[in-house]
Short mmCIF file of C-alpha atoms in Angstrom, two decimals:
data_model
loop_
_atom_site.label_atom_id
_atom_site.label_comp_id
_atom_site.label_asym_id
_atom_site.label_seq_id
_atom_site.Cartn_x
_atom_site.Cartn_y
_atom_site.Cartn_z
CA PRO A 1 131.12 -120.71 104.09
CA LEU A 2 127.79 -119.54 102.69
CA ALA A 3 126.95 -117.12 105.50
CA GLU A 4 130.23 -115.20 105.39
CA SER A 5 128.90 -112.96 102.61
CA LEU A 6 126.48 -111.24 105.00
CA ALA A 7 129.21 -108.94 106.33
CA LYS A 8 129.88 -107.20 103.02
CA PRO A 9 128.04 -106.93 99.70
CA LEU A 10 129.49 -109.12 96.98
CA GLU A 11 130.41 -107.93 93.53
CA ARG A 12 130.92 -110.21 90.57
CA SER A 13 134.57 -111.02 90.01
CA MET A 14 134.36 -113.67 87.26
CA ASP A 15 132.73 -114.10 83.87
CA LEU A 16 132.06 -116.93 81.44
CA THR A 17 131.09 -116.80 77.80
CA LEU A 18 127.73 -118.26 76.88
CA THR A 19 129.38 -121.43 75.56
CA LEU A 20 131.48 -121.88 78.69
CA ALA A 21 128.44 -121.22 80.88
CA GLY A 22 126.70 -124.08 79.06
CA ASP A 23 129.67 -126.37 79.72
CA PHE A 24 129.66 -125.28 83.35
CA VAL A 25 125.95 -126.11 83.71
CA GLU A 26 126.55 -129.55 82.16
CA GLU A 27 129.24 -130.23 84.76
CA LEU A 28 126.90 -129.15 87.55
CA LEU A 29 124.20 -131.45 86.17
CA ARG A 30 126.62 -134.36 86.19
CA GLY A 31 127.44 -133.57 89.81
CA TYR A 32 123.80 -133.28 90.83
CA SER A 33 123.04 -136.58 89.08
CA GLN A 34 125.50 -138.56 91.19
CA ARG A 35 123.84 -141.21 93.31
CA TRP A 36 125.38 -140.03 96.60
CA PHE A 37 124.00 -136.53 96.02
CA GLN A 38 120.56 -137.81 95.08
CA ASP A 39 120.54 -139.95 98.24
CA LEU A 40 121.44 -136.88 100.34
CA VAL A 41 118.64 -134.85 98.76
CA HIS A 42 116.07 -137.58 99.43
CA GLN A 43 117.30 -138.00 103.00
CA CYS A 44 117.13 -134.24 103.52
CA ALA A 45 113.50 -134.17 102.32
CA ARG A 46 112.62 -136.92 104.78
CA ASP A 47 114.54 -135.23 107.62
CA CYS A 48 112.66 -131.99 106.93
CA ASP A 49 109.37 -133.89 107.04
CA TYR A 50 108.82 -132.60 103.49
CA ASP A 51 108.59 -128.98 104.68
CA ARG A 52 109.40 -127.02 101.51
CA GLY A 53 110.95 -123.96 103.18
CA LEU A 54 113.15 -125.95 105.52
CA PHE A 55 114.14 -128.31 102.71
CA LEU A 56 115.18 -125.47 100.38
CA ASP A 57 117.21 -123.84 103.14
CA ARG A 58 119.09 -127.07 103.85
CA LEU A 59 119.41 -127.93 100.16
CA GLN A 60 121.67 -124.93 99.62
CA HIS A 61 124.25 -126.48 101.94
CA ILE A 62 123.91 -129.94 100.43
CA ALA A 63 124.23 -128.57 96.88
CA PHE A 64 127.40 -126.75 97.90
CA GLU A 65 129.06 -130.16 98.38
CA VAL A 66 128.72 -130.66 94.61
CA GLN A 67 129.25 -127.03 93.64
CA LYS A 68 132.44 -126.28 95.59
CA PRO A 69 134.86 -128.61 93.73
CA ILE A 70 133.32 -127.64 90.40
CA LEU A 71 133.62 -123.95 91.21
CA GLU A 72 137.25 -124.37 92.21
CA ASN A 73 138.01 -126.46 89.12
CA TRP A 74 136.69 -123.62 86.97
CA GLY A 75 138.77 -120.98 88.78
CA PHE A 76 136.00 -119.61 91.01
CA ASP A 77 136.45 -119.17 94.74
CA GLY A 78 135.08 -122.13 96.69
CA ASP A 79 133.02 -119.92 98.98
CA ALA A 80 130.16 -117.41 99.00
CA GLN A 81 131.98 -115.27 96.42
CA GLY A 82 132.19 -118.20 94.01
CA LEU A 83 128.51 -118.98 94.52
CA TYR A 84 127.63 -115.36 93.91
CA ASP A 85 129.70 -115.28 90.71
CA MET A 86 128.18 -118.55 89.47
CA THR A 87 124.62 -117.43 90.21
CA SER A 88 125.15 -114.01 88.66
CA ILE A 89 126.67 -115.44 85.48
CA LEU A 90 123.95 -118.06 85.05
CA GLN A 91 121.20 -115.51 85.68
CA GLU A 92 122.71 -113.15 83.13
CA HIS A 93 122.92 -115.83 80.45
CA SER A 94 119.48 -117.27 81.26
CA ARG A 95 117.93 -113.83 80.73
CA GLY A 96 119.45 -113.89 77.28
CA GLY A 97 121.46 -110.67 77.52
CA ALA A 98 121.19 -108.11 74.75
CA SER A 99 123.71 -109.82 72.47
CA THR A 100 122.38 -113.37 72.70
CA GLY A 101 118.95 -112.98 71.13
CA GLY A 102 117.12 -114.93 73.83
CA SER A 103 117.83 -117.74 76.24
CA PRO A 104 120.57 -120.20 75.25
CA ALA A 105 119.78 -123.67 73.90
CA TRP A 106 121.34 -125.36 76.95
CA LEU A 107 118.80 -123.58 79.15
CA ARG A 108 115.80 -124.46 76.98
CA GLN A 109 116.62 -128.18 76.99
#
């Protein structure tokens, strides 16, 4: 599902307010904190023989197991488009867009 975006450039199709983006990040953090996910991440590191590049490449696919249901629950597509939207929104808010006066508190914590 992640590689399908290579055929055509993606454009952002969703948006979240700063407050909702903070709530979204909190839900992702809860997902990433689950024991089964942590176990998968540790196993992946071992399987990659702690090679950083290989680990980060594989981690994208492991993280998607947590991200997909959260994306869909929030109305995003559960595919490369949803990942693109999520990443774009979080990057925008983390840069502290012109109207926010800096990075949000949820990002600084």
